[in-house]
mmCIF file of C-alpha atoms in Angstrom:
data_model
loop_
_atom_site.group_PDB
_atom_site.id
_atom_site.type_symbol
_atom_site.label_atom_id
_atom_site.label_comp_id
_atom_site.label_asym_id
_atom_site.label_seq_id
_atom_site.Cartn_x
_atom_site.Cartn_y
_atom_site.Cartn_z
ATOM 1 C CA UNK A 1 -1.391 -19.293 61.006
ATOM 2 C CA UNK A 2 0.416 -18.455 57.732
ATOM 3 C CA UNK A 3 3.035 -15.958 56.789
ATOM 4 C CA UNK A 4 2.571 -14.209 53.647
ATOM 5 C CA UNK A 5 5.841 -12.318 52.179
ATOM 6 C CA UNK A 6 4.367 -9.825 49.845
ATOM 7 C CA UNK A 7 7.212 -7.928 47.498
ATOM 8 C CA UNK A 8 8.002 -5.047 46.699
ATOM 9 C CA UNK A 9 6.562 -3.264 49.160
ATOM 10 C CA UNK A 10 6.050 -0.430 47.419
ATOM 11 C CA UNK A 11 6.768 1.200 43.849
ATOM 12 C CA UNK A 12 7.163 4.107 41.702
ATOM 13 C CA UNK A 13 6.053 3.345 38.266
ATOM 14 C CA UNK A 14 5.613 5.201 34.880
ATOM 15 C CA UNK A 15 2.559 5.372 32.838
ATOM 16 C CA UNK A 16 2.245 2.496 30.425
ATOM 17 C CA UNK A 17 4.747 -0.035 32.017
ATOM 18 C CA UNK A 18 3.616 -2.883 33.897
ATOM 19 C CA UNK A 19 4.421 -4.186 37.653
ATOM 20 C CA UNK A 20 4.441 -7.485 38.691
ATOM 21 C CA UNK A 21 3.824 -8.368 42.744
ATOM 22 C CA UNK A 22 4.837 -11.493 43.829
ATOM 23 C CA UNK A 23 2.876 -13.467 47.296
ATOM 24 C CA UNK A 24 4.803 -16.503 48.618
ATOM 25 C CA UNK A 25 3.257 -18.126 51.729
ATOM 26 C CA UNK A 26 5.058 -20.289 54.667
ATOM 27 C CA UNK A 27 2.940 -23.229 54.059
ATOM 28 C CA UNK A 28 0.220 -24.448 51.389
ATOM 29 C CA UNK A 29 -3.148 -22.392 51.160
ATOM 30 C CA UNK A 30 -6.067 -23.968 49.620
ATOM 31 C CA UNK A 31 -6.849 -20.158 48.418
ATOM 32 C CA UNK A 32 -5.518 -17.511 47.332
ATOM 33 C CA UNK A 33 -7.107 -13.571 46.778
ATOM 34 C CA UNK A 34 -5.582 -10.257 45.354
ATOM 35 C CA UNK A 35 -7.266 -7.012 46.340
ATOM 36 C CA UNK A 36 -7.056 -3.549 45.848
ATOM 37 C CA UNK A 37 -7.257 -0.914 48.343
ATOM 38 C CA UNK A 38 -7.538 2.841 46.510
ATOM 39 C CA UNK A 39 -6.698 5.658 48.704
ATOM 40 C CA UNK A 40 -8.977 6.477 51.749
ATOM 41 C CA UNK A 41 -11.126 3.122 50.527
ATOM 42 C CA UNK A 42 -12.045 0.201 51.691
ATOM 43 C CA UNK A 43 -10.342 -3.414 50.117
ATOM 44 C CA UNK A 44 -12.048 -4.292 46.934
ATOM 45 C CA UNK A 45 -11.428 -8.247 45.737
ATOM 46 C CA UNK A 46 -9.970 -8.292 42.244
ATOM 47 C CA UNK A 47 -10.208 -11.830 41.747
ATOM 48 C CA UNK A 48 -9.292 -15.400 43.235
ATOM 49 C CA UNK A 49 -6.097 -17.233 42.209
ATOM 50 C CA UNK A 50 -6.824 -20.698 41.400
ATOM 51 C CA UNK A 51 -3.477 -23.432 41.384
ATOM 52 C CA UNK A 52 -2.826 -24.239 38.105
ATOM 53 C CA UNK A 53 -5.960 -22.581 35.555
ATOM 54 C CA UNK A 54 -7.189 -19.002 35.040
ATOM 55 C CA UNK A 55 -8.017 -16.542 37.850
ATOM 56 C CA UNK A 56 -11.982 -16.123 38.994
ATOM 57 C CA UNK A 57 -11.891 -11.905 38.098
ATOM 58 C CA UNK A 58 -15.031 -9.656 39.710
ATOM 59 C CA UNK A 59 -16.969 -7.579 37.828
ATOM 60 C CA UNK A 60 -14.593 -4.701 37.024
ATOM 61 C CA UNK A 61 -11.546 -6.609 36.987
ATOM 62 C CA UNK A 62 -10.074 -8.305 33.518
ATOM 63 C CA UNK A 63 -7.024 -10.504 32.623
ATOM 64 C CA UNK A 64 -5.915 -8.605 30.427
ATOM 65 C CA UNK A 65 -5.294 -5.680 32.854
ATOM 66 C CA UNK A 66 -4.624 -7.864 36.291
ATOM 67 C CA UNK A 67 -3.013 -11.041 34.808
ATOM 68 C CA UNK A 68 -2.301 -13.685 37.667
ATOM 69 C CA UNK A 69 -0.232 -16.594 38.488
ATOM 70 C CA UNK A 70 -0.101 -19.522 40.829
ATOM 71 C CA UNK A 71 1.723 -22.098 40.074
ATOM 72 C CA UNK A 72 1.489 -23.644 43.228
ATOM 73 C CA UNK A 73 0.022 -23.894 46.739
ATOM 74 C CA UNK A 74 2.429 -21.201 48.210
ATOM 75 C CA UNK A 75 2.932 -19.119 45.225
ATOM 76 C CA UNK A 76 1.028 -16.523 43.330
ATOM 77 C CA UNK A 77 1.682 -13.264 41.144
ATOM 78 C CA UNK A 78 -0.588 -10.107 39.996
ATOM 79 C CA UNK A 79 0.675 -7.951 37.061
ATOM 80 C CA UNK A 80 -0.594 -4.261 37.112
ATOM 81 C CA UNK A 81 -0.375 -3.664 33.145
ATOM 82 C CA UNK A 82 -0.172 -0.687 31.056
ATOM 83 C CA UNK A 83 -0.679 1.073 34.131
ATOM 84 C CA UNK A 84 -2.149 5.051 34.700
ATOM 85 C CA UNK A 85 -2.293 7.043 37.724
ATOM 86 C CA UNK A 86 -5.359 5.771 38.292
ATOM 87 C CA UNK A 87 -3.935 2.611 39.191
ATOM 88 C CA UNK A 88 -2.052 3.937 42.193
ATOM 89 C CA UNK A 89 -3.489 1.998 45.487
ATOM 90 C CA UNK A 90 -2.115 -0.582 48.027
ATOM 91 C CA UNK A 91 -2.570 -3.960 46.234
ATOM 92 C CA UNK A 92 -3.175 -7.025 48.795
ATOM 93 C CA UNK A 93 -3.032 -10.548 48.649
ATOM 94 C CA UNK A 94 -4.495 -12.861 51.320
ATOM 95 C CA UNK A 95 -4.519 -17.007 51.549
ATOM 96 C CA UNK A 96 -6.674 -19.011 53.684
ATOM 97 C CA UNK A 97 -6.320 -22.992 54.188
ATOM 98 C CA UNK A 98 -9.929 -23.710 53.704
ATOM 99 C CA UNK A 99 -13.320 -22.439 53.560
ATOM 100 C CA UNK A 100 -14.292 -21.984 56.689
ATOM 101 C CA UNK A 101 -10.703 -20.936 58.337
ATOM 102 C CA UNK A 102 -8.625 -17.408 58.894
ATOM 103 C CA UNK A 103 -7.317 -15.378 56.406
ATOM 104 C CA UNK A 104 -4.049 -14.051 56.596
ATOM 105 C CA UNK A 105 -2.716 -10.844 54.543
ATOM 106 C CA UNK A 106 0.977 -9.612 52.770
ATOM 107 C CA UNK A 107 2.155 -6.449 54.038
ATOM 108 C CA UNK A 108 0.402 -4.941 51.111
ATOM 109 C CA UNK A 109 2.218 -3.171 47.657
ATOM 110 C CA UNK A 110 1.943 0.595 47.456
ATOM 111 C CA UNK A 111 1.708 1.593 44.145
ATOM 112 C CA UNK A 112 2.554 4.827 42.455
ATOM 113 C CA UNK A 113 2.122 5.442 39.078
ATOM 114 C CA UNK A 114 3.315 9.172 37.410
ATOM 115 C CA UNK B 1 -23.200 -10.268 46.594
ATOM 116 C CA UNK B 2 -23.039 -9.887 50.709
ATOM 117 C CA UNK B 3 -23.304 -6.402 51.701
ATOM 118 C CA UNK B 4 -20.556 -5.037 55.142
ATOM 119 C CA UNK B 5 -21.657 -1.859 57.097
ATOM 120 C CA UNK B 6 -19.861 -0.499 59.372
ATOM 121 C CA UNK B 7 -20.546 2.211 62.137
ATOM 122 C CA UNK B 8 -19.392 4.791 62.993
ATOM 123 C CA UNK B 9 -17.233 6.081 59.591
ATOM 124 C CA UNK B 10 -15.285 8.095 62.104
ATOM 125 C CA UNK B 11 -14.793 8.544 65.657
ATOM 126 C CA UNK B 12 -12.283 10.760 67.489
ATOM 127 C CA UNK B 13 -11.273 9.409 71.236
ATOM 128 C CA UNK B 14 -9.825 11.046 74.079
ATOM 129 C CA UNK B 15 -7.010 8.801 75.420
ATOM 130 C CA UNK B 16 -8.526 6.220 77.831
ATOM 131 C CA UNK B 17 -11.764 6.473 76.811
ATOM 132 C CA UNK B 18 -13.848 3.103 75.798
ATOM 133 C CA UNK B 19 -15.210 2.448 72.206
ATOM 134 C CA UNK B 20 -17.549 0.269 70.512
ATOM 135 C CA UNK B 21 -17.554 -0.205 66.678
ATOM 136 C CA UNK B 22 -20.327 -2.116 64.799
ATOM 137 C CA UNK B 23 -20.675 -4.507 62.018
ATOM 138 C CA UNK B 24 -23.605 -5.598 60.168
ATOM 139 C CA UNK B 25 -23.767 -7.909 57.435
ATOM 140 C CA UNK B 26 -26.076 -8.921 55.019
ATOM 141 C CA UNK B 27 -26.650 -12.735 55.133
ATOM 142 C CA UNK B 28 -25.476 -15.671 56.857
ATOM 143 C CA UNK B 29 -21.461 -16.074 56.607
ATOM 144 C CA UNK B 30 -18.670 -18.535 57.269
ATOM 145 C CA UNK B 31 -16.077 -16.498 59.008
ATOM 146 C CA UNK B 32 -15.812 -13.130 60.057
ATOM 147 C CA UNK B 33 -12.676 -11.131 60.758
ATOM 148 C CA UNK B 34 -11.877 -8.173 62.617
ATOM 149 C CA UNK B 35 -8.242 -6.109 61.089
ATOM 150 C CA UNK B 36 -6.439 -3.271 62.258
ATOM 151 C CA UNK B 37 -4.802 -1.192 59.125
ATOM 152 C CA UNK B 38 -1.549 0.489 60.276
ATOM 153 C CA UNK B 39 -0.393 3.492 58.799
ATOM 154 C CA UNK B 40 1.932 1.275 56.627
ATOM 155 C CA UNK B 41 -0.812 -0.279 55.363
ATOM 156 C CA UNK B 42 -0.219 -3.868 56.427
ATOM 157 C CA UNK B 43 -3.626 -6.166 57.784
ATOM 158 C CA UNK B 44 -3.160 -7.298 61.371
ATOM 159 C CA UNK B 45 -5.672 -9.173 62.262
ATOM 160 C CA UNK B 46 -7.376 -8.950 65.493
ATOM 161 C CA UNK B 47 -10.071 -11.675 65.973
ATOM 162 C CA UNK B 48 -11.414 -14.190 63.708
ATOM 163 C CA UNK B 49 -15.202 -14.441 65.414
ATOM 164 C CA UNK B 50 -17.609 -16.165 63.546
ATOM 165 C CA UNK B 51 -19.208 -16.450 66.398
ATOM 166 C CA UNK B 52 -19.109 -15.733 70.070
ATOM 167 C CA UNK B 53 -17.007 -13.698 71.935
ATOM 168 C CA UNK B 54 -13.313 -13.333 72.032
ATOM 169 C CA UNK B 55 -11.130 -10.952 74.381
ATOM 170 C CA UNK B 56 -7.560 -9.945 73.874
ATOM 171 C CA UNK B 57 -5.870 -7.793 76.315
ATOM 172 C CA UNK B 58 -8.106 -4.714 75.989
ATOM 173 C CA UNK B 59 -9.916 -5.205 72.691
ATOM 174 C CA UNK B 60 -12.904 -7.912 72.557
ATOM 175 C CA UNK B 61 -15.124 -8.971 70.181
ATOM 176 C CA UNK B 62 -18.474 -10.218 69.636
ATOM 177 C CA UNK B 63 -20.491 -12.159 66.625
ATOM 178 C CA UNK B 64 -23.947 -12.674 66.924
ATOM 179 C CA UNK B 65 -24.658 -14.679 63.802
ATOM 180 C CA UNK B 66 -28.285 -14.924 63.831
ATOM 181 C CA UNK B 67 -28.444 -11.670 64.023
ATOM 182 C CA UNK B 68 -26.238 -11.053 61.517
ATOM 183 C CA UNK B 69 -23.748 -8.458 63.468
ATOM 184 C CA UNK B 70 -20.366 -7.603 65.201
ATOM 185 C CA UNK B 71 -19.177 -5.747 67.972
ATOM 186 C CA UNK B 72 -15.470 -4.737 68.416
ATOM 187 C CA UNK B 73 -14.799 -3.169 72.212
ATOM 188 C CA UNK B 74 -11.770 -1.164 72.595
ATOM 189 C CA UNK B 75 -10.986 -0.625 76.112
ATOM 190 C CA UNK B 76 -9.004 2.284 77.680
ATOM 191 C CA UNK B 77 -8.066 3.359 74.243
ATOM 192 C CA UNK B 78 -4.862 4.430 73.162
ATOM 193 C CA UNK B 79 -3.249 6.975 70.686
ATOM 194 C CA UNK B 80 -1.276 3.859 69.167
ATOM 195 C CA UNK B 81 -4.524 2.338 68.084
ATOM 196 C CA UNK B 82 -5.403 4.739 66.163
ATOM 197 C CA UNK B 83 -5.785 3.531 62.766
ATOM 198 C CA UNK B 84 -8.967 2.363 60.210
ATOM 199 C CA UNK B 85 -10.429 -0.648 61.663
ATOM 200 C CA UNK B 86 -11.992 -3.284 59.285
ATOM 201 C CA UNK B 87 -14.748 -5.960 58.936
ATOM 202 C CA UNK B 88 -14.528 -8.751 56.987
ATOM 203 C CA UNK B 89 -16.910 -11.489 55.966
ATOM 204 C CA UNK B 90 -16.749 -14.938 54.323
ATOM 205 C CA UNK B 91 -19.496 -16.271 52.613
ATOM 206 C CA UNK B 92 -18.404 -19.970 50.481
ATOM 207 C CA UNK B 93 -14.664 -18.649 49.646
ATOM 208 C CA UNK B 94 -14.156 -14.929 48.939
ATOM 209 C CA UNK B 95 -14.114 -12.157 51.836
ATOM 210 C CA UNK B 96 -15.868 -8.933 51.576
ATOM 211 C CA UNK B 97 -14.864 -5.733 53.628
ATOM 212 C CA UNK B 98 -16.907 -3.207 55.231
ATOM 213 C CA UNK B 99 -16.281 0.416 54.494
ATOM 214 C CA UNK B 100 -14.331 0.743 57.795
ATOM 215 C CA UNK B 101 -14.368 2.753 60.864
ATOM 216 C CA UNK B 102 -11.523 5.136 60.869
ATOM 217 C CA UNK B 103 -10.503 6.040 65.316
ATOM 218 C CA UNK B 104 -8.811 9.007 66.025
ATOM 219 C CA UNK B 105 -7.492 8.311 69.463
ATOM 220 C CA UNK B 106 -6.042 12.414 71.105
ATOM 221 C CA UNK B 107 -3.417 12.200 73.881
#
């Protein structure tokens, strides 16, 4: 199994600034996912954080708004930009070791925005 | 893209009672997990069944992939499981949630 450290945990933001969350897992994932979880939903994916190019976004979902990192196999980052109380939800990122294996979660960012 | 239900949306429990929640997915998948949201908001997950069945302590699980559908079994429920329970599927990389089943479990 893999541990995921998700930070911050949760945040009280402004209108207009931007928040980046940071994932950093125990050992090397072959993939890595951010999602967003709006309140009383269900987990929506936002895109797929690929080592080393540009993020695979889903329909909805744009770089400009949720830029993301990974530099790495253990390391990734999602930016919540010019944000508006719309984008208050739990924001998740997961990693799984291969295709056909277990996903594991962070402990999820709750988000705020006023 | 793959399509999650799950069934019921809701259900309220009187402690100790028995429970059966139900997944049903859209087309053949990879992987499918079973997650228990805590009031924190934090994933745990409870069974990773892409097929078969799997018991732990009193939950269980079962995937019956040709027929494209999940079964969690909570046993002898308890008010600390109350929570919203999630499906997942994996089809090629990406997993997709169901809706969840929220359980209300009453002392």
């Amino acid at each position: 199994s893999a541990v995921i450290s998700q930070k911050p945990s949760r945040d009280i933001c402004q209108r207009g600034t931007s928040l980046t969350i940071q994932c950093q897992v125990d050992s090397q994932v072959t993939m890595m996912f951010w999602y967003r979880q709006q309140p009383g939903q269900s987990l929506t994916l936002i895109a797929t954080a690929n080592q080393g190019s540009e993020a695979t976004y889903e329909s909805g979902f744009v770089i400009d708004k949720f830029p993301i990192s990974r530099p790495n196999l253990t390391f990734s980052t999602l930016t919540v930009s010019n944000m508006s109380p719309e984008d208050s939800s739990i924001y998740l990122c997961s990693g799984i070791t291969g295709g056909n294996t277990e996903a594991f979660f962070g402990q999820g960012t709750r988000l705020t925005v006023v | 893209g793959i399509q999650v239900e799950q069934s019921p949306p809701d259900l309220i429990l009187q402690e100790g009672a028995n429970s059966t929640l139900r997944c049903n997915f859209s087309d053949s998948v990879n992987n499918l997990q079973w997650f228990h949201q805590n009031p924190w908001g934090q994933l745990i997950n409870l069974f990773y069944i892409p097929s078969g069945t799997k018991q732990n302590g009193r939950l269980s699980a079962t995937t019956v992939a040709t027929e494209r559908y999940s079964l969690l079994y909570i046993s002898s429920s308890q008010t600390t499981d109350s929570g919203v329970y999630f499906c997942a599927v994996q089809n090629n990389n990406d997993m997709r949630f169901g809706a969840g089943t929220r359980l209300t479990v009453k002392p």
